[in-house]
DNA sequence: ATAAGTGGACAGTACTACTATCCGAGGCGG
DNA sequence: CCGCCTCGGATAGTAGTACTGTCCACTTAT
């Protein structure tokens, strides 16, 4: 098929398809003449992936390219592909004014303790490490420590989720499908988990409010 | 204090402080003369909140303003303030090409089933609902259904997290501190949960790989 | 033959989050 | 009281992101 049909099939405008081709998110079609090319079902699928990662997962075009390149490259290990999905890496340097480094050091220690306690084997090069430290440090800088106290709860919940996810993803066919499924599941999973958390929070707060009113009235 | 000191105390440039004042993220200082104003500790705290929500939580300036306005306004219920934090709302219309509405309707049904099964009392106006539906629909459009199969697992994990969070946040002093803590905890919590999930995934996949190699060798 | 579609290049757009510059009006040491 | 710094406020400019529009020579379908 040519670009017009690809556009119709995927719901992405021709102009955007050309943009994605330029940016390397979409591999070029097979040349049928010096200035004609044809695209296949793989391109349709890839376009859907691109839109999913950008629109639903909230990745930037640059992060999407990096992730897809990792999925394509059999050399890149799975967890590095996942690491590349973290487009929203908070800048490690220069933030606060008062007790900046102190909060950061405390956070570093708290996370190291948590990881040691749970027996997690994680490399320090995982960008998620720095992200987690930065969040913890930010929280203590704001003067609240509820989140820090719930760190263990969060870690336990995420370990349970991750264990089942990893188990579900390993026994697919080939490596490409496994990695692709893991990446999409992780990126879209972030969004889904956040949404479900909002829903659960509303339910729980409503429940708590009802109970409080019930106590007050009866 | 005047703007120069506020800048030094918060680590935010004077130019950015002026920008936040213009955009209504930061309330104006108290006028001491027709063209002089003084700022207090509240402004320092507010600035830290703003930077936390924008830099770490990934909110846009517009979303941050909306959230902070909700925190300030005693009329706005807590869960609406939380709802406003969802800056990355995927556009509900126009996405796919092939079986768009079908996937969407299926996702709608799956989520409604889940909510009914868990007994969650949530209003349909919660924007997280549409986000969750969109993620589910996107996932099935991509041809994978692992994520959909793990929906219950995700919901259970998030209910556990939300229950403890809500319990931890209700018994603070005044309403303003409660709502503020809930908002910050929810927004930063998204980032933290995502980071911990990446860490846990790396751990679990490494563990699984080791076990597989152990089986292969011994 | 002719109209529509194509690949490729490149300029332009809309939006976001600042950043820089200018201005006239205080504030503050000498 | 002078000079210099800083202030607040307004306006314009910048850098980055994700497209979008236009143009062109060339193919392809009718």
Coordinates of C-alpha atoms (C1' of nucleotides) in Angstrom, one line a residue:
Chain A
X1 CA 0.0 0.0 0.0
X2 CA 1.1 3.6 -0.5
X3 CA 1.0 6.4 2.0
X4 CA -2.6 7.5 1.4
X5 CA -3.9 4.1 2.3
X6 CA -1.6 3.8 5.3
X7 CA -3.0 7.1 6.5
X8 CA -6.6 5.9 6.1
X9 CA -5.8 2.6 7.8
X10 CA -4.0 4.1 10.8
X11 CA -6.0 7.3 11.2
X12 CA -2.7 9.3 11.1
X13 CA -2.4 12.2 8.6
X14 CA -0.1 11.9 5.6
X15 CA 1.8 14.9 6.9
X16 CA 2.4 13.3 10.2
X17 CA 3.4 10.0 8.6
X18 CA 6.0 11.9 6.6
X19 CA 7.2 13.6 9.9
X20 CA 7.5 10.2 11.6
X21 CA 9.5 8.8 8.7
X22 CA 11.8 11.8 8.9
X23 CA 12.2 11.4 12.6
X24 CA 12.9 7.7 12.3
X25 CA 9.9 6.5 14.3
X26 CA 8.6 4.7 11.2
X27 CA 11.0 2.7 9.0
X28 CA 10.9 3.7 5.3
X29 CA 8.7 1.7 2.9
X30 CA 10.1 -0.6 0.3
X31 CA 11.1 1.3 -2.8
X32 CA 9.2 0.3 -5.9
X33 CA 10.8 3.0 -8.1
X34 CA 13.2 5.9 -7.4
X35 CA 10.5 8.0 -5.9
X36 CA 7.8 5.6 -4.9
X37 CA 7.5 3.2 -1.9
X38 CA 5.1 0.7 -0.5
X39 CA 4.1 0.0 3.1
X40 CA 2.8 -3.1 4.8
X41 CA 0.9 -4.3 7.8
X42 CA 4.0 -3.8 9.9
X43 CA 3.9 -0.1 9.2
X44 CA 0.2 0.1 10.3
X45 CA 1.1 -1.7 13.5
X46 CA 4.1 0.5 14.1
X47 CA 2.0 3.7 13.6
X48 CA -0.5 2.4 16.1
X49 CA 2.4 1.8 18.6
X50 CA 3.7 5.3 18.0
X51 CA 0.4 7.0 18.6
X52 CA -0.2 4.8 21.7
X53 CA 3.2 5.7 23.2
X54 CA 2.8 9.4 22.4
X55 CA -0.9 10.0 23.0
X56 CA -1.8 7.6 25.7
X57 CA 1.6 7.0 27.3
X58 CA 2.6 10.6 27.1
X59 CA 6.1 10.0 25.7
X60 CA 7.8 12.6 23.6
X61 CA 8.7 11.9 20.0
X62 CA 12.4 11.6 21.0
X63 CA 11.6 9.2 23.8
X64 CA 9.4 7.2 21.5
X65 CA 12.2 6.9 18.9
X66 CA 14.6 5.8 21.6
X67 CA 12.2 3.1 22.9
X68 CA 11.3 1.8 19.5
X69 CA 15.0 1.7 18.5
X70 CA 15.6 -0.4 21.6
X71 CA 12.8 -2.7 20.8
X72 CA 14.2 -3.2 17.3
X73 CA 17.7 -3.8 18.4
X74 CA 18.2 -7.4 19.7
X75 CA 21.4 -6.3 21.5
X76 CA 19.6 -4.0 23.9
X77 CA 18.5 -5.8 27.1
X78 CA 14.8 -5.5 28.1
X79 CA 15.2 -3.4 31.2
X80 CA 17.2 -0.8 29.3
X81 CA 14.4 -0.5 26.8
X82 CA 12.1 0.1 29.7
X83 CA 14.4 2.6 31.2
X84 CA 14.4 4.6 28.0
X85 CA 10.7 5.1 28.4
X86 CA 11.2 7.5 31.3
X87 CA 11.0 10.7 29.3
X88 CA 10.1 12.7 32.4
X89 CA 13.4 12.4 34.2
X90 CA 13.5 15.2 36.7
X91 CA 16.8 17.2 36.4
X92 CA 19.1 16.0 39.2
X93 CA 20.9 19.2 39.8
X94 CA 20.2 22.8 41.1
X95 CA 16.7 22.5 42.5
X96 CA 16.0 23.9 46.0
X97 CA 17.6 26.6 48.0
X98 CA 17.6 25.8 51.7
X99 CA 18.6 22.2 52.7
X100 CA 18.9 20.8 49.2
X101 CA 21.6 18.3 49.5
X102 CA 20.5 17.1 52.9
X103 CA 17.1 16.1 51.7
X104 CA 18.7 14.4 48.7
X105 CA 21.1 12.4 50.8
X106 CA 18.3 11.4 53.1
X107 CA 16.2 10.2 50.2
X108 CA 19.2 8.3 48.7
X109 CA 19.6 6.5 52.0
X110 CA 15.9 5.8 52.4
X111 CA 15.7 4.2 49.0
X112 CA 18.9 2.2 49.5
X113 CA 17.5 0.9 52.8
X114 CA 14.3 -0.1 51.1
X115 CA 16.0 -1.9 48.2
X116 CA 18.3 -3.7 50.6
X117 CA 15.4 -4.7 52.9
X118 CA 13.4 -6.1 50.1
X119 CA 16.4 -7.8 48.6
X120 CA 15.9 -6.1 45.2
X121 CA 18.8 -6.6 42.8
X122 CA 18.8 -3.4 40.8
X123 CA 21.7 -1.6 39.1
X124 CA 22.4 1.9 40.1
X125 CA 22.3 2.9 36.4
X126 CA 18.6 2.4 36.3
X127 CA 17.2 5.9 35.7
X128 CA 14.2 5.1 37.8
X129 CA 16.5 5.1 40.8
X130 CA 17.3 8.8 40.4
X131 CA 13.6 9.6 39.7
X132 CA 12.5 7.9 42.9
X133 CA 15.2 9.7 45.0
X134 CA 14.2 13.0 43.5
X135 CA 10.5 12.4 44.4
X136 CA 11.4 11.5 47.9
X137 CA 13.7 14.5 48.3
X138 CA 11.0 16.8 46.9
X139 CA 8.5 15.4 49.3
X140 CA 10.6 16.0 52.4
X141 CA 11.5 19.5 51.2
X142 CA 7.8 20.2 51.1
X143 CA 7.7 19.4 54.8
X144 CA 5.5 16.3 54.6
X145 CA 6.7 12.9 55.2
X146 CA 3.6 10.8 54.7
X147 CA 4.8 9.7 51.3
X148 CA 8.1 8.6 52.8
X149 CA 6.3 6.6 55.4
X150 CA 4.2 4.8 52.7
X151 CA 7.3 4.0 50.7
X152 CA 7.3 0.4 51.9
X153 CA 3.6 0.0 51.0
X154 CA 4.3 1.4 47.5
X155 CA 7.3 -0.9 47.0
X156 CA 5.3 -3.9 48.1
X157 CA 2.4 -3.1 45.8
X158 CA 4.7 -2.5 42.8
X159 CA 6.7 -5.7 43.5
X160 CA 3.5 -7.7 43.3
X161 CA 2.5 -6.0 40.1
X162 CA 5.9 -6.3 38.5
X163 CA 6.3 -10.0 39.4
X164 CA 3.1 -11.0 37.6
X165 CA 3.8 -8.7 34.7
X166 CA 7.2 -10.2 34.1
X167 CA 5.9 -13.7 34.5
X168 CA 3.1 -12.9 31.9
X169 CA 5.4 -11.4 29.4
X170 CA 8.3 -13.9 29.2
X171 CA 6.5 -16.8 27.6
X172 CA 5.6 -15.2 24.3
X173 CA 6.9 -16.3 21.0
X174 CA 10.0 -14.4 19.9
X175 CA 12.1 -11.8 21.6
X176 CA 10.7 -8.9 19.5
X177 CA 7.1 -9.6 20.6
X178 CA 8.2 -10.1 24.2
X179 CA 10.0 -6.8 24.4
X180 CA 7.3 -4.9 22.5
X181 CA 4.7 -6.3 24.8
X182 CA 6.7 -5.4 27.9
X183 CA 7.4 -1.8 26.7
X184 CA 3.8 -1.1 25.7
X185 CA 2.6 -2.7 28.9
X186 CA 4.9 -0.7 31.1
X187 CA 4.3 2.6 29.4
X188 CA 0.5 2.3 29.1
X189 CA 0.5 0.5 32.5
X190 CA 1.8 3.7 34.1
X191 CA -1.2 5.6 32.8
X192 CA -3.6 2.9 33.7
X193 CA -2.3 2.5 37.2
X194 CA -2.5 6.2 37.8
X195 CA -6.1 6.3 36.5
X196 CA -7.1 3.3 38.6
X197 CA -5.5 4.9 41.6
X198 CA -7.6 8.0 41.1
X199 CA -10.7 5.9 40.9
X200 CA -9.8 3.9 44.0
X201 CA -9.1 7.1 45.9
X202 CA -12.4 8.5 45.1
X203 CA -14.1 5.3 46.2
X204 CA -12.1 5.1 49.4
X205 CA -12.6 8.7 50.4
X206 CA -16.3 8.5 49.7
X207 CA -16.5 5.3 51.8
X208 CA -14.6 7.0 54.7
X209 CA -16.8 10.1 54.4
X210 CA -20.0 8.0 54.6
X211 CA -18.7 6.1 57.6
X212 CA -17.9 9.4 59.4
X213 CA -21.3 10.8 58.6
X214 CA -22.9 7.6 59.8
X215 CA -21.1 7.9 63.1
X216 CA -22.1 11.5 63.5
X217 CA -25.8 10.8 62.8
X218 CA -26.3 7.5 64.5
Chain B
X1 CA 10.9 39.9 52.1
X2 CA 11.1 41.2 48.6
X3 CA 11.4 39.3 45.4
X4 CA 15.2 39.1 45.4
X5 CA 15.2 37.2 48.7
X6 CA 12.3 35.1 47.7
X7 CA 14.3 34.1 44.7
X8 CA 17.3 33.2 46.8
X9 CA 15.3 31.3 49.3
X10 CA 13.4 29.2 46.8
X11 CA 16.0 28.7 44.1
X12 CA 13.6 30.1 41.5
X13 CA 14.8 33.0 39.2
X14 CA 13.1 36.4 39.7
X15 CA 12.0 36.2 36.1
X16 CA 10.2 32.9 36.7
X17 CA 8.6 34.3 39.9
X18 CA 7.2 37.2 38.0
X19 CA 5.9 34.7 35.4
X20 CA 4.2 32.6 38.1
X21 CA 2.7 35.8 39.6
X22 CA 1.3 36.8 36.1
X23 CA 0.0 33.3 35.6
X24 CA -1.7 33.2 39.0
X25 CA 0.3 30.3 40.4
X26 CA 1.6 32.5 43.1
X27 CA -0.6 35.0 45.0
X28 CA 0.6 38.6 44.9
X29 CA 2.7 39.9 47.8
X30 CA 1.3 42.4 50.3
X31 CA 1.7 45.9 48.9
X32 CA 3.8 48.2 51.1
X33 CA 3.6 51.1 48.6
X34 CA 2.1 51.6 45.2
X35 CA 4.9 49.7 43.5
X36 CA 6.4 47.6 46.2
X37 CA 5.3 44.3 47.8
X38 CA 6.5 42.0 50.4
X39 CA 6.4 38.2 50.4
X40 CA 6.4 35.7 53.3
X41 CA 7.1 32.1 54.2
X42 CA 3.8 31.1 52.5
X43 CA 5.2 32.3 49.2
X44 CA 8.4 30.3 49.7
X45 CA 6.3 27.2 50.4
X46 CA 4.0 27.8 47.4
X47 CA 6.9 28.2 45.1
X48 CA 8.3 24.9 46.3
X49 CA 4.9 23.3 45.6
X50 CA 4.8 24.8 42.1
X51 CA 8.2 23.5 41.2
X52 CA 7.4 20.1 42.7
X53 CA 4.2 19.8 40.7
X54 CA 5.8 21.0 37.4
X55 CA 9.3 19.5 37.6
X56 CA 8.7 16.2 39.5
X57 CA 5.0 15.6 38.9
X58 CA 5.2 16.6 35.3
X59 CA 2.1 18.9 35.3
X60 CA 1.8 21.8 32.9
X61 CA 1.6 25.4 34.2
X62 CA -2.1 25.4 33.4
X63 CA -2.8 22.1 35.3
X64 CA -0.8 23.4 38.2
X65 CA -2.8 26.6 38.4
X66 CA -6.0 24.6 38.3
X67 CA -4.9 22.2 41.0
X68 CA -3.6 25.0 43.3
X69 CA -6.8 27.0 42.8
X70 CA -8.8 23.9 43.9
X71 CA -6.6 23.5 46.9
X72 CA -7.2 27.2 47.9
X73 CA -10.9 27.0 47.4
X74 CA -12.7 25.4 50.3
X75 CA -15.8 24.8 48.1
X76 CA -14.0 22.3 45.8
X77 CA -14.2 18.7 47.0
X78 CA -11.0 16.8 47.4
X79 CA -11.5 14.3 44.6
X80 CA -12.2 17.1 42.1
X81 CA -8.9 18.7 43.1
X82 CA -7.2 15.3 42.4
X83 CA -9.1 15.0 39.1
X84 CA -7.7 18.3 37.9
X85 CA -4.2 17.0 38.3
X86 CA -4.7 14.7 35.3
X87 CA -3.0 17.0 32.8
X88 CA -2.3 14.2 30.4
X89 CA -5.9 13.4 29.5
X90 CA -5.9 11.5 26.2
X91 CA -8.3 13.0 23.7
X92 CA -11.4 10.8 23.6
X93 CA -12.3 11.2 20.0
X94 CA -10.9 10.5 16.6
X95 CA -8.1 8.1 17.3
X96 CA -7.9 4.8 15.4
X97 CA -9.0 3.8 11.9
X98 CA -10.2 0.2 11.8
X99 CA -12.3 -1.0 14.7
X100 CA -12.2 2.1 16.8
X101 CA -15.5 2.2 18.4
X102 CA -15.6 -1.5 19.0
X103 CA -12.4 -1.5 21.1
X104 CA -13.7 1.5 23.0
X105 CA -17.0 -0.1 23.8
X106 CA -15.3 -3.3 24.9
X107 CA -13.0 -1.3 27.2
X108 CA -16.0 0.7 28.6
X109 CA -17.7 -2.6 29.4
X110 CA -14.6 -4.2 30.9
X111 CA -14.0 -1.3 33.2
X112 CA -17.7 -1.1 34.3
X113 CA -17.5 -4.8 35.1
X114 CA -14.4 -4.3 37.2
X115 CA -15.8 -1.4 39.1
X116 CA -19.1 -3.2 39.7
X117 CA -17.3 -6.4 40.8
X118 CA -15.1 -4.5 43.3
X119 CA -18.0 -2.5 44.5
X120 CA -16.3 0.8 43.8
X121 CA -18.5 3.8 44.1
X122 CA -17.2 6.2 41.5
X123 CA -18.8 9.0 39.6
X124 CA -18.8 8.7 35.8
X125 CA -17.5 12.3 35.7
X126 CA -14.2 11.3 37.1
X127 CA -11.7 12.0 34.2
X128 CA -9.7 9.0 35.3
X129 CA -12.5 6.8 34.0
X130 CA -12.1 8.0 30.5
X131 CA -8.3 7.7 30.8
X132 CA -8.6 4.1 31.9
X133 CA -11.0 3.3 29.1
X134 CA -8.7 4.9 26.5
X135 CA -5.7 2.9 27.7
X136 CA -7.6 -0.3 27.7
X137 CA -9.0 0.4 24.2
X138 CA -5.5 1.3 22.9
X139 CA -4.1 -1.9 24.3
X140 CA -6.6 -4.1 22.5
X141 CA -6.2 -2.1 19.3
X142 CA -2.5 -3.0 19.5
X143 CA -3.5 -6.6 19.5
X144 CA -2.3 -7.5 22.9
X145 CA -4.6 -8.4 25.8
X146 CA -2.2 -9.1 28.6
X147 CA -2.8 -5.8 30.1
X148 CA -6.5 -6.3 30.1
X149 CA -6.1 -9.7 31.8
X150 CA -4.1 -8.0 34.5
X151 CA -6.7 -5.3 35.1
X152 CA -7.9 -7.0 38.2
X153 CA -4.4 -7.3 39.6
X154 CA -3.9 -3.6 39.0
X155 CA -7.2 -2.6 40.5
X156 CA -6.5 -4.6 43.6
X157 CA -3.0 -3.2 44.0
X158 CA -4.3 0.4 43.6
X159 CA -7.2 -0.2 46.0
X160 CA -4.8 -1.3 48.6
X161 CA -2.6 1.7 48.0
X162 CA -5.5 4.2 47.9
X163 CA -7.1 2.9 51.1
X164 CA -4.0 3.5 53.2
X165 CA -3.3 6.8 51.5
X166 CA -6.8 8.1 52.2
X167 CA -6.6 6.9 55.8
X168 CA -3.2 8.6 56.3
X169 CA -4.4 11.9 54.9
X170 CA -7.7 12.5 56.5
X171 CA -6.6 13.1 60.1
X172 CA -4.4 16.1 59.6
X173 CA -5.2 19.5 61.0
X174 CA -7.2 21.8 58.8
X175 CA -8.8 21.2 55.5
X176 CA -6.1 23.1 53.6
X177 CA -3.3 21.0 54.8
X178 CA -5.2 17.8 54.2
X179 CA -6.1 18.7 50.6
X180 CA -2.6 20.0 49.9
X181 CA -1.0 16.8 51.2
X182 CA -3.4 14.7 49.2
X183 CA -2.7 16.5 46.0
X184 CA 1.0 16.5 46.4
X185 CA 0.9 12.8 47.5
X186 CA -1.2 11.8 44.5
X187 CA 0.8 13.7 41.9
X188 CA 4.3 12.9 43.2
X189 CA 3.0 9.4 44.1
X190 CA 2.3 8.7 40.4
X191 CA 5.9 9.4 39.6
X192 CA 7.2 7.5 42.5
X193 CA 5.0 4.4 41.8
X194 CA 6.2 4.4 38.2
X195 CA 9.8 4.5 39.3
X196 CA 9.4 1.8 41.9
X197 CA 7.6 -0.3 39.2
X198 CA 10.6 0.0 36.9
X199 CA 12.9 -1.0 39.8
X200 CA 10.8 -4.0 40.7
X201 CA 10.5 -5.0 37.1
X202 CA 14.3 -5.0 36.7
X203 CA 14.6 -7.1 39.9
X204 CA 12.0 -9.6 38.9
X205 CA 13.2 -10.0 35.4
X206 CA 16.8 -10.5 36.6
X207 CA 15.5 -13.1 39.1
X208 CA 13.6 -14.9 36.5
X209 CA 16.6 -14.9 34.1
X210 CA 18.9 -16.3 36.8
X211 CA 16.4 -19.1 37.6
X212 CA 16.1 -19.9 33.9
X213 CA 19.9 -20.0 33.6
X214 CA 20.2 -22.1 36.7
X215 CA 17.8 -24.6 35.2
X216 CA 19.7 -24.7 31.9
X217 CA 23.0 -25.3 33.6
X218 CA 22.2 -27.5 36.5
Chain C
dA1 C1' -3.6 12.9 -21.9
dT2 C1' -4.7 14.4 -17.8
dA3 C1' -5.9 14.5 -13.1
dA4 C1' -4.8 12.7 -8.7
dG5 C1' -1.4 11.0 -5.7
dT6 C1' 3.7 10.5 -4.2
dG7 C1' 8.3 11.2 -2.1
dG8 C1' 11.2 14.7 -0.5
dA9 C1' 12.7 19.2 1.0
dC10 C1' 11.9 23.1 3.7
dA11 C1' 9.4 26.8 5.7
dG12 C1' 5.8 28.1 8.7
dT13 C1' 2.6 27.4 12.7
dA14 C1' 0.7 26.9 17.4
dC15 C1' 1.7 26.2 21.9
dT16 C1' 4.5 26.0 26.3
dA17 C1' 7.5 27.8 29.6
dC18 C1' 10.2 30.7 30.3
dT19 C1' 13.9 34.9 29.7
dA20 C1' 15.3 39.6 28.5
dT21 C1' 14.8 44.2 28.2
dC22 C1' 12.9 48.5 29.4
dC23 C1' 10.6 51.8 32.4
dG24 C1' 9.6 54.8 36.1
dA25 C1' 9.3 54.5 41.1
dG26 C1' 11.0 53.4 45.7
dG27 C1' 14.8 52.2 49.3
dC28 C1' 19.1 53.0 51.4
dG29 C1' 24.2 54.2 52.3
dG30 C1' 27.0 58.2 52.4
Chain D
dC1 C1' 20.1 65.1 49.0
dC2 C1' 22.7 62.2 45.6
dG3 C1' 23.7 58.2 43.3
dC4 C1' 23.0 53.5 42.7
dC5 C1' 20.6 49.4 43.3
dT6 C1' 16.5 47.0 43.3
dC7 C1' 11.6 46.7 42.6
dG8 C1' 7.0 46.0 40.2
dG9 C1' 5.0 45.8 35.9
dA10 C1' 4.6 45.5 31.0
dT11 C1' 6.0 43.8 26.6
dA12 C1' 8.8 41.4 23.5
dG13 C1' 11.7 37.7 22.4
dT14 C1' 13.5 32.8 22.8
dA15 C1' 14.0 27.7 22.6
dG16 C1' 11.9 23.5 22.2
dT17 C1' 8.1 20.3 20.6
dA18 C1' 5.0 18.5 17.4
dC19 C1' 3.3 19.0 13.8
dT20 C1' 1.3 21.3 9.1
dG21 C1' 1.5 23.6 4.6
dT22 C1' 3.5 24.4 0.3
dC23 C1' 6.1 23.4 -3.5
dC24 C1' 8.3 20.4 -6.9
dA25 C1' 9.3 16.9 -10.2
dC26 C1' 7.7 12.6 -11.0
dT27 C1' 4.3 8.3 -11.1
dT28 C1' 0.2 6.1 -11.4
dA29 C1' -4.5 5.4 -12.5
dT30 C1' -8.3 6.5 -15.7

